[in-house]
Short mmCIF file of C-alpha atoms in Angstrom, two decimals:
data_model
loop_
_atom_site.label_atom_id
_atom_site.label_comp_id
_atom_site.label_asym_id
_atom_site.label_seq_id
_atom_site.Cartn_x
_atom_site.Cartn_y
_atom_site.Cartn_z
CA MET R 1 -20.44 -7.73 53.98
CA PRO R 2 -18.80 -8.84 50.70
CA ALA R 3 -15.86 -6.84 49.43
CA ALA R 4 -16.55 -4.37 46.66
CA PRO R 5 -15.24 -5.52 43.26
CA ALA R 6 -11.98 -3.94 42.23
CA ALA R 7 -12.31 -1.08 39.81
CA ALA R 8 -11.44 -1.93 36.25
CA ALA R 9 -7.95 -0.82 35.31
CA SER R 10 -7.83 2.23 33.10
CA PRO R 11 -5.90 1.95 29.85
CA GLN R 12 -2.69 3.95 29.67
CA GLY R 13 -1.61 6.08 26.75
CA VAL R 14 -4.99 6.45 25.03
CA MET R 15 -4.45 8.52 21.89
CA LEU R 16 -6.63 9.88 19.14
CA TYR R 17 -4.67 10.25 15.90
CA GLY R 18 -5.13 10.58 12.17
CA ARG R 19 -4.34 12.44 8.99
CA ILE R 20 -6.24 14.47 6.44
CA ASP R 21 -5.01 14.52 2.85
CA LEU R 22 -7.01 16.54 0.34
CA GLY R 23 -6.17 18.09 -3.00
CA VAL R 24 -7.54 19.36 -6.29
CA GLU R 25 -6.86 16.98 -9.17
CA TYR R 26 -7.00 17.30 -12.95
CA ILE R 27 -7.01 14.12 -15.11
CA ASN R 28 -7.33 13.99 -18.89
CA ASN R 29 -8.80 11.09 -20.94
CA ALA R 30 -10.89 10.05 -17.94
CA GLY R 31 -13.64 7.45 -18.05
CA PRO R 32 -15.27 5.46 -20.89
CA ASP R 33 -16.30 8.59 -22.82
CA GLY R 34 -12.95 10.35 -22.48
CA GLY R 35 -12.65 14.02 -21.66
CA ALA R 36 -11.01 15.69 -18.69
CA ILE R 37 -12.17 15.82 -15.08
CA LEU R 38 -11.44 18.34 -12.33
CA ARG R 39 -12.22 16.96 -8.88
CA MET R 40 -11.35 16.90 -5.20
CA SER R 41 -8.91 14.07 -4.49
CA PRO R 42 -9.07 12.64 -0.93
CA SER R 43 -5.81 10.66 -1.18
CA GLY R 44 -3.11 12.73 -2.84
CA THR R 45 -0.14 11.21 -0.98
CA SER R 46 -1.80 9.01 1.64
CA THR R 47 -5.21 7.82 2.76
CA SER R 48 -7.13 10.09 5.13
CA ARG R 49 -7.87 8.28 8.38
CA ILE R 50 -8.83 8.66 12.02
CA GLY R 51 -8.03 6.18 14.75
CA LEU R 52 -7.74 5.36 18.41
CA ARG R 53 -4.82 3.61 20.12
CA ALA R 54 -4.79 2.47 23.75
CA GLU R 55 -2.12 0.68 25.76
CA GLU R 56 -1.91 -0.91 29.21
CA ASP R 57 1.32 -1.72 31.05
CA LEU R 58 1.34 -5.39 32.04
CA GLY R 59 4.68 -5.23 33.85
CA GLY R 60 7.94 -6.92 33.00
CA GLY R 61 8.37 -4.80 29.89
CA ASN R 62 5.11 -6.09 28.35
CA LYS R 63 2.02 -4.17 27.35
CA ALA R 64 -1.38 -4.85 25.86
CA PHE R 65 -2.69 -2.66 23.06
CA VAL R 66 -5.77 -2.08 20.97
CA GLN R 67 -6.17 -0.12 17.73
CA LEU R 68 -9.28 1.02 15.88
CA GLU R 69 -8.90 2.98 12.63
CA SER R 70 -11.23 4.14 9.87
CA GLY R 71 -10.51 5.61 6.49
CA PHE R 72 -12.67 8.54 5.43
CA ARG R 73 -13.16 10.95 2.55
CA PRO R 74 -12.49 14.56 3.57
CA ASP R 75 -14.00 15.79 0.29
CA THR R 76 -17.45 14.54 1.34
CA GLY R 77 -17.05 13.62 5.01
CA GLY R 78 -18.14 10.06 4.22
CA MET R 79 -16.49 6.80 5.20
CA ALA R 80 -13.98 5.25 2.81
CA ASP R 81 -15.92 1.98 3.17
CA PRO R 82 -19.61 2.57 3.89
CA HIS R 83 -20.02 -1.10 4.90
CA SER R 84 -17.36 -1.06 7.63
CA ILE R 85 -16.84 1.16 10.69
CA PHE R 86 -13.18 0.26 11.23
CA ASN R 87 -12.12 -0.76 7.74
CA ARG R 88 -8.39 -0.15 8.27
CA GLN R 89 -7.56 -1.42 11.77
CA ALA R 90 -9.53 -3.32 14.41
CA ASN R 91 -7.19 -5.40 16.52
CA VAL R 92 -5.87 -6.26 19.97
CA GLY R 93 -2.48 -7.64 20.94
CA ILE R 94 0.55 -7.91 23.21
CA GLN R 95 3.99 -6.36 22.79
CA GLY R 96 7.20 -7.10 24.69
CA ALA R 97 10.86 -7.98 24.43
CA TYR R 98 10.12 -10.80 21.98
CA GLY R 99 8.11 -8.73 19.52
CA ARG R 100 4.55 -7.74 18.79
CA LEU R 101 1.60 -10.08 18.25
CA LEU R 102 -1.88 -8.95 17.21
CA VAL R 103 -5.16 -10.50 16.11
CA GLY R 104 -8.08 -8.92 14.26
CA ARG R 105 -8.03 -6.75 11.15
CA SER R 106 -4.84 -5.01 10.06
CA ASP R 107 -2.39 -4.55 7.19
CA SER R 108 -0.71 -7.68 5.94
CA THR R 109 3.01 -8.00 6.62
CA THR R 110 3.62 -7.04 2.99
CA GLY R 111 1.61 -3.87 3.49
CA ASP R 112 3.57 -3.00 6.63
CA PHE R 113 7.01 -3.47 5.06
CA MET R 114 6.70 -2.03 1.51
CA LEU R 115 8.49 1.29 2.05
CA ASN R 116 11.17 1.68 -0.62
CA ASP R 117 9.55 4.07 -3.09
CA ALA R 118 10.29 7.76 -3.62
CA LEU R 119 6.59 8.61 -4.09
CA ALA R 120 4.35 5.78 -2.77
CA ASN R 121 0.56 5.72 -2.64
CA ASN R 122 -1.23 7.81 -5.28
CA TYR R 123 0.51 8.19 -8.67
CA SER R 124 2.66 5.20 -7.72
CA TRP R 125 2.26 1.51 -8.56
CA SER R 126 4.59 -0.01 -5.96
CA GLY R 127 1.98 -0.41 -3.22
CA VAL R 128 -0.85 -2.86 -2.84
CA SER R 129 -2.86 -1.37 -5.71
CA THR R 130 -0.03 -1.67 -8.27
CA HIS R 131 -1.29 -0.97 -11.81
CA LEU R 132 -5.01 -1.19 -12.51
CA ARG R 133 -5.85 -2.25 -16.05
CA GLY R 134 -9.45 -3.09 -16.81
CA GLY R 135 -10.49 -6.14 -14.79
CA ARG R 136 -6.93 -7.25 -14.03
CA ARG R 137 -5.22 -6.35 -10.78
CA ASP R 138 -1.75 -7.75 -10.14
CA GLY R 139 -1.36 -6.45 -6.61
CA THR R 140 -0.03 -7.50 -3.24
CA LEU R 141 -1.98 -8.25 -0.07
CA GLY R 142 -3.34 -5.17 1.66
CA ARG R 143 -5.46 -5.18 4.80
CA ILE R 144 -6.74 -8.55 6.00
CA SER R 145 -9.54 -9.61 8.33
CA ASN R 146 -9.29 -12.60 10.68
CA LEU R 147 -5.56 -11.95 10.88
CA VAL R 148 -2.81 -13.22 13.18
CA LYS R 149 0.36 -11.11 12.77
CA TYR R 150 3.78 -11.09 14.40
CA GLU R 151 6.63 -8.58 14.09
CA GLY R 152 10.04 -8.57 15.75
CA ASN R 153 13.49 -6.98 15.66
CA ALA R 154 17.08 -8.22 15.86
CA GLY R 155 19.66 -5.44 15.67
CA ARG R 156 19.26 -3.66 12.34
CA TYR R 157 16.84 -6.29 11.06
CA LYS R 158 13.06 -6.27 11.28
CA PHE R 159 11.03 -9.35 10.40
CA GLY R 160 7.42 -10.34 10.40
CA ALA R 161 4.78 -12.81 9.28
CA SER R 162 0.99 -12.86 9.09
CA TYR R 163 -1.76 -15.39 8.42
CA GLY R 164 -5.32 -14.56 7.50
CA LEU R 165 -7.76 -17.36 8.33
CA GLY R 166 -9.98 -18.41 5.44
CA GLU R 167 -12.71 -19.70 7.79
CA VAL R 168 -14.05 -22.29 5.32
CA ALA R 169 -15.44 -25.41 7.02
CA GLY R 170 -13.49 -28.54 6.16
CA GLN R 171 -10.90 -26.65 4.07
CA ALA R 172 -8.24 -25.12 6.29
CA SER R 173 -6.27 -23.51 3.44
CA ALA R 174 -9.22 -22.24 1.38
CA ARG R 175 -9.26 -18.42 1.16
CA ALA R 176 -6.28 -18.24 3.51
CA LYS R 177 -3.76 -15.42 3.14
CA TYR R 178 -0.05 -15.62 4.02
CA ALA R 179 2.69 -12.99 4.13
CA ALA R 180 6.26 -12.69 5.42
CA ALA R 181 8.99 -10.04 5.21
CA LEU R 182 12.55 -9.22 6.20
CA ASP R 183 13.89 -5.66 6.38
CA TYR R 184 17.36 -4.19 6.99
CA ARG R 185 18.25 -0.52 7.78
CA ASN R 186 21.63 1.14 8.37
CA ASP R 187 22.30 4.90 8.14
CA GLY R 188 19.83 5.57 5.35
CA PHE R 189 20.58 2.39 3.40
CA GLY R 190 17.98 -0.35 3.48
CA TRP R 191 16.36 -3.25 1.68
CA THR R 192 13.12 -5.16 2.05
CA LEU R 193 12.23 -8.69 0.96
CA THR R 194 8.56 -9.72 1.00
CA TYR R 195 6.40 -12.71 0.09
CA ASP R 196 2.64 -13.11 0.11
CA ARG R 197 0.02 -15.53 -1.17
CA GLU R 198 -3.75 -15.60 -1.33
CA ASN R 199 -5.74 -18.80 -1.84
CA SER R 200 -9.00 -17.96 -3.59
CA ASP R 201 -10.87 -19.05 -6.70
CA THR R 202 -12.76 -15.76 -6.64
CA LEU R 203 -9.70 -13.57 -7.36
CA GLU R 204 -10.24 -13.98 -11.07
CA GLN R 205 -12.23 -16.60 -12.95
CA GLY R 206 -10.09 -19.58 -13.87
CA TYR R 207 -7.35 -18.96 -11.28
CA SER R 208 -6.98 -20.62 -7.88
CA ARG R 209 -4.44 -18.49 -6.02
CA ALA R 210 -2.10 -15.51 -6.40
CA GLY R 211 1.35 -14.80 -4.99
CA ASN R 212 4.04 -12.12 -4.95
CA VAL R 213 7.76 -11.99 -4.25
CA SER R 214 9.42 -8.57 -4.06
CA LEU R 215 12.80 -7.04 -3.31
CA SER R 216 13.28 -3.30 -2.98
CA GLY R 217 15.88 -0.95 -1.55
CA VAL R 218 16.99 2.59 -0.85
CA LEU R 219 20.56 3.90 -1.16
CA PRO R 220 21.62 7.42 -0.14
CA VAL R 221 24.09 9.11 -2.49
CA GLY R 222 25.09 12.30 -0.72
CA LYS R 223 21.83 14.05 0.07
CA VAL R 224 19.94 12.21 -2.70
CA LYS R 225 18.04 9.00 -1.95
CA THR R 226 17.83 6.46 -4.77
CA TYR R 227 15.19 3.73 -4.86
CA ALA R 228 14.70 0.54 -6.83
CA GLY R 229 12.36 -2.42 -6.61
CA TYR R 230 11.24 -5.60 -8.34
CA ARG R 231 8.12 -7.71 -7.83
CA ARG R 232 6.97 -10.92 -9.51
CA HIS R 233 3.23 -11.60 -9.43
CA VAL R 234 1.77 -14.98 -10.40
CA LYS R 235 -1.84 -16.14 -10.61
CA HIS R 236 -2.03 -19.94 -10.82
CA GLY R 237 -4.38 -21.30 -13.46
CA ILE R 238 -6.94 -24.02 -12.82
CA GLY R 239 -6.61 -27.16 -14.92
CA ASP R 240 -4.93 -26.52 -18.28
CA ARG R 241 -5.16 -22.76 -17.99
CA PRO R 242 -1.62 -21.26 -18.01
CA ASP R 243 -0.39 -19.24 -15.07
CA ARG R 244 -0.69 -15.48 -15.40
CA ARG R 245 2.44 -13.55 -14.53
CA SER R 246 3.73 -9.99 -14.41
CA ASP R 247 7.20 -8.66 -13.62
CA PHE R 248 7.15 -5.18 -12.13
CA VAL R 249 10.13 -2.85 -11.69
CA TRP R 250 10.40 0.70 -10.36
CA LEU R 251 13.12 3.32 -9.94
CA GLY R 252 13.05 6.54 -7.95
CA LEU R 253 14.92 9.57 -6.65
CA ALA R 254 14.26 11.93 -3.75
CA LEU R 255 16.24 15.15 -4.11
CA PRO R 256 16.17 17.68 -1.23
CA LEU R 257 16.22 21.20 -2.68
CA ASP R 258 16.64 22.87 0.73
CA GLY R 259 15.48 22.35 4.29
CA ARG R 260 11.78 22.47 3.41
CA ASN R 261 11.42 21.36 -0.22
CA THR R 262 11.96 17.91 -1.77
CA LEU R 263 11.60 16.89 -5.41
CA SER R 264 10.86 13.19 -6.01
CA PHE R 265 10.73 11.15 -9.22
CA GLY R 266 9.42 7.66 -9.93
CA TYR R 267 9.32 5.41 -12.98
CA TYR R 268 7.21 2.22 -12.97
CA HIS R 269 7.08 -0.52 -15.63
CA VAL R 270 5.07 -3.76 -15.75
CA ASP R 271 5.97 -6.66 -18.04
CA VAL R 272 2.62 -8.44 -18.45
CA ARG R 273 2.55 -12.16 -19.35
CA ASN R 274 -0.40 -14.32 -20.47
CA ALA R 275 -3.01 -11.59 -20.46
CA ALA R 276 -6.63 -12.40 -21.27
CA ARG R 277 -6.18 -11.54 -24.95
CA GLY R 278 -2.61 -12.78 -25.21
CA ARG R 279 0.17 -10.30 -24.63
CA SER R 280 -1.78 -7.05 -24.33
CA GLY R 281 0.99 -4.57 -23.67
CA ASP R 282 3.24 -3.38 -20.86
CA PRO R 283 2.05 -0.39 -18.78
CA ASN R 284 4.38 2.46 -17.82
CA LEU R 285 4.08 5.34 -15.36
CA LEU R 286 6.30 8.39 -14.88
CA ALA R 287 5.60 10.62 -11.87
CA MET R 288 7.09 13.65 -10.13
CA ARG R 289 6.23 15.28 -6.80
CA LEU R 290 7.30 18.53 -5.15
CA THR R 291 6.78 18.50 -1.38
CA HIS R 292 6.97 21.60 0.80
CA THR R 293 7.27 20.80 4.53
CA MET R 294 5.58 23.53 6.56
CA SER R 295 6.01 21.77 9.92
CA ALA R 296 6.42 18.31 11.40
CA ARG R 297 2.69 17.78 10.85
CA THR R 298 1.81 19.71 7.70
CA GLU R 299 2.93 19.41 4.08
CA LEU R 300 1.95 20.95 0.78
CA TYR R 301 2.50 18.94 -2.40
CA ALA R 302 2.11 19.01 -6.18
CA THR R 303 2.25 15.71 -8.08
CA ALA R 304 2.23 15.23 -11.85
CA ALA R 305 2.10 11.88 -13.65
CA TYR R 306 1.83 10.37 -17.12
CA ALA R 307 0.85 6.74 -17.80
CA TRP R 308 0.92 4.95 -21.14
CA ILE R 309 0.62 1.48 -22.62
CA PRO R 310 1.77 0.75 -26.21
CA SER R 311 -1.19 -1.54 -26.99
CA GLY R 312 -3.71 1.21 -26.24
CA ASP R 313 -5.49 -0.80 -23.53
CA ALA R 314 -7.22 0.94 -20.64
CA ILE R 315 -4.81 2.45 -18.11
CA GLY R 316 -4.89 4.90 -15.19
CA ILE R 317 -2.36 7.00 -13.32
CA GLY R 318 -4.14 6.37 -10.03
CA ASN R 319 -6.42 3.91 -8.26
CA SER R 320 -9.83 4.89 -9.66
CA PRO R 321 -11.06 2.29 -12.19
CA ARG R 322 -13.93 4.52 -13.30
CA LEU R 323 -11.35 7.07 -14.50
CA TYR R 324 -9.31 4.76 -16.76
CA ALA R 325 -8.15 6.21 -20.06
CA GLU R 326 -9.55 3.99 -22.82
CA ASN R 327 -6.96 5.11 -25.37
CA GLY R 328 -3.92 3.94 -23.40
CA LYS R 329 -2.62 7.39 -22.39
CA GLN R 330 -3.39 9.50 -19.33
CA ALA R 331 -1.88 12.51 -17.57
CA GLY R 332 -2.77 14.07 -14.25
CA LEU R 333 -1.90 16.82 -11.80
CA ASN R 334 -2.77 16.87 -8.10
CA ILE R 335 -2.13 19.83 -5.77
CA GLY R 336 -2.99 19.40 -2.13
CA MET R 337 -2.24 19.44 1.57
CA LEU R 338 -1.51 16.75 4.16
CA HIS R 339 -1.93 17.30 7.91
CA ARG R 340 -1.21 14.73 10.63
CA PHE R 341 -2.68 14.93 14.13
#
């Protein structure tokens, strides 16, 4: 009688996790017809998400892992991307003494390492969305499909690199995406250097590829954390078309008021070069956030921001193109709650 097949090994450390971030937001000068809007905001300080992680011990200090993660809108209960089940993470990999390697869909290395901002995410331009002005988006690489990513550590340094396959027959580099980063941390002080590039003639008509180089840091001064960052973005023109460039700087402070309350400030400025209509103005954003920590999992927050551009071009404090201010000035207030599970 043949032996019964061995039972499949059960994964170890299976965990359901996520976060819900929901607030009430007021924005003036919103949309093409102007006027104010009062709405539910599903991403006040971070994106709401739900995910599953699983690990299996392979022995010798190595383990296999899998991650599936979806963004969703707690204001409606709908998916953040109705065309994708796991729009944020869908990957499998191996981790051990020599680092972590994954394949699938995940954040680019730039997205993983960009941490030196007092506010980050909504009402902040330092992340992948940067400033959104009309049809122009001078941003970094966010999440990538068909990705191979590595991350490792050496003492106080963390480093990583990622490559997104373009999957174009006969053109290995077409639509490919590259990113690399180096990070250093020591007793609250830290800096991060990142590089990324995307090869695509569909980014913007007349341009063949886009790239970013950034350097940012955090420095504690007593109990206050100070932040600063710089990023250069370049879109390379096709033929005689000149390259399109922007230089982006930000400054920030995080001031603890007591054990539960923190007041954070951020200023963001973009020096825009070779815009579609010549030099069309340099956007600015000033933001402030009060965070009340109720527990290790739950926070209350209130964020206020004001964005302006001297030329009067369209501009927005957040990441919703349909809510751009057409007169070049916009203010907003968002009061909400974040819970992690």
